[in-house]
Short mmCIF file of C-alpha atoms in Angstrom, two decimals:
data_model
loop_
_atom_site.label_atom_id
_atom_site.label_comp_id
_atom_site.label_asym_id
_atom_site.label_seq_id
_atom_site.Cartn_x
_atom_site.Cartn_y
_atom_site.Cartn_z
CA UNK A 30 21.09 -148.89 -150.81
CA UNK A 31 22.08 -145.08 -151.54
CA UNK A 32 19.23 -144.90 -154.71
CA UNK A 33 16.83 -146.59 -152.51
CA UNK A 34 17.07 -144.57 -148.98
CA UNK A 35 17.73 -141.22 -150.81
CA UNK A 36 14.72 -141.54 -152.77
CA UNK A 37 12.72 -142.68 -149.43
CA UNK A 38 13.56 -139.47 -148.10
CA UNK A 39 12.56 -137.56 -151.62
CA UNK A 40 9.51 -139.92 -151.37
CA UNK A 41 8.75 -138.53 -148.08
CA UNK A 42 9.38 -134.87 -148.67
CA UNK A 43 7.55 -134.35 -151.79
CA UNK A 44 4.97 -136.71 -151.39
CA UNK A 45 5.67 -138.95 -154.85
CA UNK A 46 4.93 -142.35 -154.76
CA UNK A 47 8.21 -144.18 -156.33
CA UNK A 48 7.96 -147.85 -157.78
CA UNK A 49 10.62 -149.92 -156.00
CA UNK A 50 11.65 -151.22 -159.50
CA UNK A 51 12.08 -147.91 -160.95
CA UNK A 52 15.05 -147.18 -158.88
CA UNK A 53 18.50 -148.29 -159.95
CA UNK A 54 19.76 -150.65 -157.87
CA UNK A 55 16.55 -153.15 -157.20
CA UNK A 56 17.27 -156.44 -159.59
CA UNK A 57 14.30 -156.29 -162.54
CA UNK A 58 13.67 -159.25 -164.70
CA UNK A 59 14.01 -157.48 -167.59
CA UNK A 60 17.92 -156.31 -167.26
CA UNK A 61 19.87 -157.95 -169.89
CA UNK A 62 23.47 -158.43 -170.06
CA UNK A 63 24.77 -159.35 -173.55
CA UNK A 64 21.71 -160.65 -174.41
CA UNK A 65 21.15 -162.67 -171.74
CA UNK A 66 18.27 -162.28 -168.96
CA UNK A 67 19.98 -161.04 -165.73
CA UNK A 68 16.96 -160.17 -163.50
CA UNK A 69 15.21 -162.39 -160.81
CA UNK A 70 13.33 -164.56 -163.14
CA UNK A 71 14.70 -167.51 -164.98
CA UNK A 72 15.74 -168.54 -168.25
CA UNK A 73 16.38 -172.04 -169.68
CA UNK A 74 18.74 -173.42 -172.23
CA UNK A 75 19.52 -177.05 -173.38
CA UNK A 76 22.49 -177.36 -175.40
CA UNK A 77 23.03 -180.39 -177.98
CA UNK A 78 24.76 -182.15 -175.00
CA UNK A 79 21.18 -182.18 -173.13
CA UNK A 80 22.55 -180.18 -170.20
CA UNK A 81 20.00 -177.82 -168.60
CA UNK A 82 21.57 -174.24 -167.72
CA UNK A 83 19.77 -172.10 -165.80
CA UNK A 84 20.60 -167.88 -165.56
CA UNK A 85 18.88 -166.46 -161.99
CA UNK A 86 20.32 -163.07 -161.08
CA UNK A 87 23.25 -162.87 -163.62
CA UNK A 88 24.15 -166.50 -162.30
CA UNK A 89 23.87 -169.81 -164.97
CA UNK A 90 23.51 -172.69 -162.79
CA UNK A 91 24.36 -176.27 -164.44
CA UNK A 92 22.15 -178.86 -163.42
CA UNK A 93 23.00 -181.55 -165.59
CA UNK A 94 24.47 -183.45 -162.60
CA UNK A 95 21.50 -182.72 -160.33
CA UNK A 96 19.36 -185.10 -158.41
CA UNK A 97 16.28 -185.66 -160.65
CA UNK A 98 12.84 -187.30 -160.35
CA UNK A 99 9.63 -186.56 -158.28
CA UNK A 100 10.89 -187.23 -155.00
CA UNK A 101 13.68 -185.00 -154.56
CA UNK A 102 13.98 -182.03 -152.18
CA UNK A 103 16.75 -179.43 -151.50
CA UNK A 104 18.82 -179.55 -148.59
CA UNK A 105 18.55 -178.54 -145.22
CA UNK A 106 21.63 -177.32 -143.51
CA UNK A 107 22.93 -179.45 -140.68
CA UNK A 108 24.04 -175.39 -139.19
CA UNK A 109 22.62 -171.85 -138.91
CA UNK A 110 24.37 -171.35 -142.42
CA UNK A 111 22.56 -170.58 -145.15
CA UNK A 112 22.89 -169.09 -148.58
CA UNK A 113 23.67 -165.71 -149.69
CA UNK A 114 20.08 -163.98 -149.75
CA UNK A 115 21.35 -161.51 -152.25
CA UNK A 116 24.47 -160.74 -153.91
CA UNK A 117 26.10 -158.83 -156.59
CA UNK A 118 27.24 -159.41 -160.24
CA UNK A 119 28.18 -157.79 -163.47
CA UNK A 120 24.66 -156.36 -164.53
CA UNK A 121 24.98 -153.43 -167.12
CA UNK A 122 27.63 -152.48 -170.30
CA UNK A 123 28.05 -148.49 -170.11
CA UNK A 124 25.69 -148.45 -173.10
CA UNK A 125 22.98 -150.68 -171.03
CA UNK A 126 22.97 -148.45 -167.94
CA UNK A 127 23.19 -145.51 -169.72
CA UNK A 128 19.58 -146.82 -172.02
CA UNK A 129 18.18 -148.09 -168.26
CA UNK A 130 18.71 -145.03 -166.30
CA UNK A 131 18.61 -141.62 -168.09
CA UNK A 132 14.61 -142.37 -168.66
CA UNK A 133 14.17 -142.50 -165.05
CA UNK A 134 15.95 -138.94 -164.36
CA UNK A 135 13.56 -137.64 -167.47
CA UNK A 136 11.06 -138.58 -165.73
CA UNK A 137 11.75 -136.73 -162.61
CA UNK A 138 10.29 -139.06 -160.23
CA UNK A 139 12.78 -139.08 -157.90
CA UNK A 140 13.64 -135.64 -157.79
CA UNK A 141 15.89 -133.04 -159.29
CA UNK A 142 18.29 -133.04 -156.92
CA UNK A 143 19.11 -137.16 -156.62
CA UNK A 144 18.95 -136.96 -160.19
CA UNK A 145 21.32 -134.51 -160.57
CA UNK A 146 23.77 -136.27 -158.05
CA UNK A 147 23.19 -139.39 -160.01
CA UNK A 148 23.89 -137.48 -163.54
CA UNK A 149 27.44 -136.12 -162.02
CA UNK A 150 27.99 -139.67 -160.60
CA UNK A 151 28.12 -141.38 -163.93
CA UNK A 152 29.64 -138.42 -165.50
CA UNK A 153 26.31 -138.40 -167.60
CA UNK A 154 26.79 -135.19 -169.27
CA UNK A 155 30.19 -136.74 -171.36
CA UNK A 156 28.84 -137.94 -174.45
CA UNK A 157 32.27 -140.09 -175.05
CA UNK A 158 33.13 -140.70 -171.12
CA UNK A 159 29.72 -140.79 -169.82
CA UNK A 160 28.84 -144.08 -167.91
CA UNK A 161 32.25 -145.07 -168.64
CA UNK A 162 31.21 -145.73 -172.41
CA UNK A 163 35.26 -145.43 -173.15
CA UNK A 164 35.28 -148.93 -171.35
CA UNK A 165 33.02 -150.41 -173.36
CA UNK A 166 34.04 -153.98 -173.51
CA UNK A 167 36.89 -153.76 -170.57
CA UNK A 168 34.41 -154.03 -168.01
CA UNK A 169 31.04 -154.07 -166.19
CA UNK A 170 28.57 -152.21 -163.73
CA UNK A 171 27.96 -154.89 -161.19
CA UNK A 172 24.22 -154.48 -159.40
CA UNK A 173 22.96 -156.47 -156.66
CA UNK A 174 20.41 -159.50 -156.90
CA UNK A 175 17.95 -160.89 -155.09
CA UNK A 176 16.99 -164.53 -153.49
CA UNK A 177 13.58 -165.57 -155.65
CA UNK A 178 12.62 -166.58 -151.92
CA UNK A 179 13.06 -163.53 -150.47
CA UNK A 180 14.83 -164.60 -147.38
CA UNK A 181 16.01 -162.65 -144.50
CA UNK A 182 18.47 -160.31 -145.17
CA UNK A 183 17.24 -159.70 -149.15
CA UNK A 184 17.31 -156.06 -149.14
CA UNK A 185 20.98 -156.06 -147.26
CA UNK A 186 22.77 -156.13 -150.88
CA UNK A 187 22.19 -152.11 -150.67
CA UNK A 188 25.38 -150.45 -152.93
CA UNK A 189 24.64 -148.79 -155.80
CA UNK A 190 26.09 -149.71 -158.95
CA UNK A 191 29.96 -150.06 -159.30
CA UNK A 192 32.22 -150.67 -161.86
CA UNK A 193 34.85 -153.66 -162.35
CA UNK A 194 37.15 -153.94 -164.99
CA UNK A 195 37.65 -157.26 -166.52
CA UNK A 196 40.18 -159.19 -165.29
CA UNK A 197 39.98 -156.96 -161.29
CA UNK A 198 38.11 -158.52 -158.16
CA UNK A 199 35.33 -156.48 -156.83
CA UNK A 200 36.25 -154.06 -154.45
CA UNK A 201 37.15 -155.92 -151.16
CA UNK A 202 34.19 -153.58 -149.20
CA UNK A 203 31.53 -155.15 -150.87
CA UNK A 204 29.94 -158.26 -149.47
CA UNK A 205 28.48 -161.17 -151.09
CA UNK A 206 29.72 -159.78 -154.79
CA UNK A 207 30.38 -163.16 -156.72
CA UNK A 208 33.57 -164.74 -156.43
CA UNK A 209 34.04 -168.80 -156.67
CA UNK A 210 33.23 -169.38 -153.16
CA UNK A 211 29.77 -167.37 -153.33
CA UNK A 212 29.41 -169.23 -156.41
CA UNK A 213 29.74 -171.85 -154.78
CA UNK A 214 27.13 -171.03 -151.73
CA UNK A 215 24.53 -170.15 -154.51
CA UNK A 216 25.10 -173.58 -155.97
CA UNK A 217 24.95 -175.42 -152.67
CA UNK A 218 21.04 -173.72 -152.50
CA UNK A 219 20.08 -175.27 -156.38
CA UNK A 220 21.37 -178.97 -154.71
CA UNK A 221 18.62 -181.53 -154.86
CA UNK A 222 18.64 -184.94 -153.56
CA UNK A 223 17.18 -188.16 -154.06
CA UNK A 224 14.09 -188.96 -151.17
CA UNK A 225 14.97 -190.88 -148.11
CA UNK A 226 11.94 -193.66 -148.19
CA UNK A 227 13.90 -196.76 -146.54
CA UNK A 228 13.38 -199.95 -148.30
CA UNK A 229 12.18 -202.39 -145.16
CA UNK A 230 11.98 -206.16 -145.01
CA UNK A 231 9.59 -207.39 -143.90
CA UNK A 232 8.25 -205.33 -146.46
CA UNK A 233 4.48 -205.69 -145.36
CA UNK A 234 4.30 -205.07 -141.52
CA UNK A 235 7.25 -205.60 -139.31
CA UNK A 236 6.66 -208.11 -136.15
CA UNK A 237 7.29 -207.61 -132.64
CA UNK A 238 10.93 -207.84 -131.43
CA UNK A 239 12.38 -209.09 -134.93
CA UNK A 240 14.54 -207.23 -136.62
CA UNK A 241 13.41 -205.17 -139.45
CA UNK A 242 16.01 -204.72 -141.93
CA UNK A 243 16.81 -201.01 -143.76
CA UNK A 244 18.28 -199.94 -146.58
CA UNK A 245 18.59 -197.41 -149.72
CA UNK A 246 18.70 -197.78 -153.34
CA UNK A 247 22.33 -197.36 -153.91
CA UNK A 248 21.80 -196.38 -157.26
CA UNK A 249 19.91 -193.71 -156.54
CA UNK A 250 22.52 -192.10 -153.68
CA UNK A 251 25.42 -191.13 -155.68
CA UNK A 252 26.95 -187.66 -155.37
CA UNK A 253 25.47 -185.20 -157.31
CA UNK A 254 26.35 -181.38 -158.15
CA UNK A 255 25.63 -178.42 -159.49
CA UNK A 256 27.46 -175.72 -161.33
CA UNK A 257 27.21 -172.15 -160.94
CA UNK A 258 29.20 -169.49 -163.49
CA UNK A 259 29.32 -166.05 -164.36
CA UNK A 260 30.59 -166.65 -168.48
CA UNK A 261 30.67 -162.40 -168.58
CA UNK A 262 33.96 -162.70 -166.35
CA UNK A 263 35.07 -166.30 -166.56
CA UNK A 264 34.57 -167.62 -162.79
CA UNK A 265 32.58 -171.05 -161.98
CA UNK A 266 32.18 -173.02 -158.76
CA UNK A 267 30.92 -176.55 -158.49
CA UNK A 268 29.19 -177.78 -155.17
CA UNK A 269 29.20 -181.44 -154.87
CA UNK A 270 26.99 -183.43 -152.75
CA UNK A 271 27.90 -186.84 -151.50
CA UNK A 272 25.45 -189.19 -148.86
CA UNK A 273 27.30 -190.20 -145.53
CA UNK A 274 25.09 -191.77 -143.43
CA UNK A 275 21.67 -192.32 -142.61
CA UNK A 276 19.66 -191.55 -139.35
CA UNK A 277 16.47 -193.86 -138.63
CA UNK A 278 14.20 -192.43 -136.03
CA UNK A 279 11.55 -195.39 -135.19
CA UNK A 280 9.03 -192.82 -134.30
CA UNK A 281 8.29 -194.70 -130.67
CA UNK A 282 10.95 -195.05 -127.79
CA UNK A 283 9.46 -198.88 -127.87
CA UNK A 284 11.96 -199.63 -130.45
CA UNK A 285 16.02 -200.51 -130.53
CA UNK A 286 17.85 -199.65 -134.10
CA UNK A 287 20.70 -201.10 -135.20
CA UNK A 288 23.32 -199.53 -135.01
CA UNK A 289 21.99 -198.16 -131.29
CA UNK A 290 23.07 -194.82 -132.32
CA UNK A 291 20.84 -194.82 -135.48
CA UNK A 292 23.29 -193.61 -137.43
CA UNK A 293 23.88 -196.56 -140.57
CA UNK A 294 27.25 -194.84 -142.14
CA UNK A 295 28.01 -195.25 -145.80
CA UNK A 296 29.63 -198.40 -146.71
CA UNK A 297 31.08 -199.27 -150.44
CA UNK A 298 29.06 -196.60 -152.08
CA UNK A 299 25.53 -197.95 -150.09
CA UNK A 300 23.40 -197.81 -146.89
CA UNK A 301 22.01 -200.42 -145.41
CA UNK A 302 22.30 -203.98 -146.80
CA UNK A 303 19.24 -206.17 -148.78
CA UNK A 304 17.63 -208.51 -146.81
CA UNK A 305 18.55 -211.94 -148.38
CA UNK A 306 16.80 -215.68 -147.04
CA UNK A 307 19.36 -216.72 -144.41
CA UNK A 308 19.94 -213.89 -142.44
CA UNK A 309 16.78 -214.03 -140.21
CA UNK A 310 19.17 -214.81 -137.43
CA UNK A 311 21.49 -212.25 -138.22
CA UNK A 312 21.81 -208.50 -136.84
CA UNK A 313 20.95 -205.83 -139.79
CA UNK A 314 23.61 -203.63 -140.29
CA UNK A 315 21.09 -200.83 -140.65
CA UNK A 316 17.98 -201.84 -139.70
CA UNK A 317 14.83 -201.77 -136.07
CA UNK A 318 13.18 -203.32 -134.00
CA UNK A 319 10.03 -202.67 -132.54
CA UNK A 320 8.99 -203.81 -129.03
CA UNK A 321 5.30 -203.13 -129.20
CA UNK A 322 2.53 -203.60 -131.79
CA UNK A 323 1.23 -200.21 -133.61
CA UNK A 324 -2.41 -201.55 -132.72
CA UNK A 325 -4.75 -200.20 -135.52
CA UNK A 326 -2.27 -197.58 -136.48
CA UNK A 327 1.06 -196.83 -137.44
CA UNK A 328 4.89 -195.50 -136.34
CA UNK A 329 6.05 -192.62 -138.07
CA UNK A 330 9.28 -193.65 -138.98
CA UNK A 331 11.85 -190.86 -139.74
CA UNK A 332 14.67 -191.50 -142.19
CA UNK A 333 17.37 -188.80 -142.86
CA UNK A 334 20.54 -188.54 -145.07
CA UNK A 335 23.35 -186.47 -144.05
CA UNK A 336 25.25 -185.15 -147.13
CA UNK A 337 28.82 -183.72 -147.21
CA UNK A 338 29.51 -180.82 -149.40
CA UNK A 339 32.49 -179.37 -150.99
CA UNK A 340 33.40 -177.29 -153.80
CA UNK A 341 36.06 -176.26 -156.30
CA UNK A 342 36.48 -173.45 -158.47
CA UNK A 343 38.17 -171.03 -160.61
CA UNK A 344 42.10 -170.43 -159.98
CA UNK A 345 42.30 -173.66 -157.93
CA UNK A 346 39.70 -172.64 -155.41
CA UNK A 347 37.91 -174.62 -152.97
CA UNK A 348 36.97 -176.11 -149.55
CA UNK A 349 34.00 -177.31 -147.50
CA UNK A 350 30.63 -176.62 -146.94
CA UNK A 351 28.08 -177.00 -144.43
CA UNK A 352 26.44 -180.58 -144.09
CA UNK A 353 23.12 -180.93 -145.52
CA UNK A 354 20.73 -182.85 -144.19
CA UNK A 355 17.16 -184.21 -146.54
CA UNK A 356 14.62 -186.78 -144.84
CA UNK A 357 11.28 -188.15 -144.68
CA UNK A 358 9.00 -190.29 -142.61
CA UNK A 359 7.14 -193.08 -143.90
CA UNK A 360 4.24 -195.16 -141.86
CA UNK A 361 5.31 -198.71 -140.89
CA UNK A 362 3.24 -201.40 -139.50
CA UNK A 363 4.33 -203.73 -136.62
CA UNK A 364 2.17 -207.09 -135.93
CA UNK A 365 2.27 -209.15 -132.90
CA UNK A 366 3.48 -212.33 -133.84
CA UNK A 367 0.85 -215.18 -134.13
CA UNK A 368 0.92 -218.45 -132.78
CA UNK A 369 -1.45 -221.22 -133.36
CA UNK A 370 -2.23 -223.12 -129.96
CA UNK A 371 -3.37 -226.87 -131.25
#
């Protein structure tokens, strides 16, 4: 960013040691926003409704319609896509940045001359005009966020701060500043599914060249979704998650699934169908079967959902998303089958 490379080279010339969250454009925990916490950490609200909002870097996330419960995960992209790692949103009223940054030019800790480029910048010497004060409540200065993960590509959000007035789209130069469909991106990351243990009958140990059955809790794979909004401007996005298909890997090539792809596609809202007495002699729709005994141990059996994503948003916005992907492998048991010899 300009505040953060000319201050390295102030850093190196002068020989001051600079704290990264002194300078202007580095997302703090502590910047507010009408009241609101903007920075990296986050803030919870439950409203009388008993939905959960979340803000993370000037971002409220809804997660009301979220998987719950111990066993879910986030998703895994079924691509190379991921998430923005940083972007940029409406961060500072004149009066704000005005209160945030004329303490660090007192200071002098990044020397007189940045300062004095960064006074002339924000017209800081206009007590009416300064900082754009005579736009109070017609606009914002947007500043960039960070990923709480710190991914790669977290420090590429490098502009300095910029002004928007309400009701205009960021400039078009400026990557990853929110709009519905990177509202939508950063909503796809706070997606979390149910787990993928497969229900097997036999429940116990499978047998040798049987077919084991497989199947999901229906109720628990419905599509969920979660919200993500930027109230200060009026834009929202809402990712929506919805299970396709399930993958069985039977953790040893001395094994056939059913179907032989080991793909079990969605079918009527479920995966997989109950075993029920009377269809021993019937192929599972969803379902393996092992040709060897596990001896003393176990197969690692791999179960993975594939879920589709799409969004919609603000001003009739909206489209697709990456697949996401969220498994886990549980340990079955396969028996020889015993006969009695009389």
């Amino acid at each position: 960013m300009p505040a953060v490379t000319h201050a390295s080279r102030t850093i190196a010339t002068l020989g001051v040691v600079v704290s990264l969250l002194a300078l202007p454009s580095i997302a703090r925990a502590d910047d507010t926003l009408g009241g609101a916490t903007q920075g990296t950490e986050q803030s919870a609200k439950t409203g009388d409704d008993g939905t959960v909002s979340v803000t993370v870097g000037g971002v409220v996330f809804d997660r009301s319609k979220n998987g719950s419960g111990g066993s879910t995960g986030a998703l895994t992209s079924s691509t190379s896509w991921s998430p923005p790692p940083c972007w940029y949103a409406p961060k500072y009223t004149p009066e704000q940045l005005q209160k945030y940054l004329e303490p660090i030019w007192e200071a002098g800790s990044t020397g007189y001359e940045w300062d004095a480029k960064q006074r002339e910048k924000y017209n800081a010497d206009d007590e009416e005009k300064g900082f754009n004060k005579d736009k109070s409540g017609k606009g914002y200065w947007w500043g960039s966020y960070v990923n709480k993960n710190y991914p790669p590509g977290w420090d590429s959000c490098d502009e300095d701060y910029f002004w928007v007035d309400t009701g205009d789209a960021p400039p078009a130069n400026i990557e990853n500043a929110v709009t519905p469909e990177i509202l939508a991106e950063l909503a796809y990351a706070e997606i979390r599914v149910p787990g993928t243990e497969v229900t097997l009958a036999p429940a116990e140990a499978t047998k040798v060249n049987l077919p084991t059955w497989a199947w999901l809790d229906g109720a628990e794979f419905k599509p969920v979704s979660v919200t993500a909004s930027v109230p200060t401007i009026g834009i929202q996005a809402t990712a929506t998650a919805e299970p396709v298909a399930l993958e069985i890997k039977p953790g040893t090539p001395d094994a056939e699934t059913y179907p032989a792809s080991g793909v079990c596609e969605i079918n009527d809202g479920r995966i997989g169908e109950p075993y029920a007495q009377g269809k021993a002699d019937k192929t599972p729709p969803c379902g393996v079967k092992y040709l060897r005994s596990s001896g003393d141990g176990t197969f690692p059996l791999q179960a993975t959902v594939t879920w589709e994503i799409h969004w919609t948003g603000t001003g009739g916005a909206g489209g697709d998303l990456p697949d996401g992907e969220f498994g886990a492998t549980q340990d079955v048991v396969v028996q020889e089958i015993q006969a009695i010899n009389r």
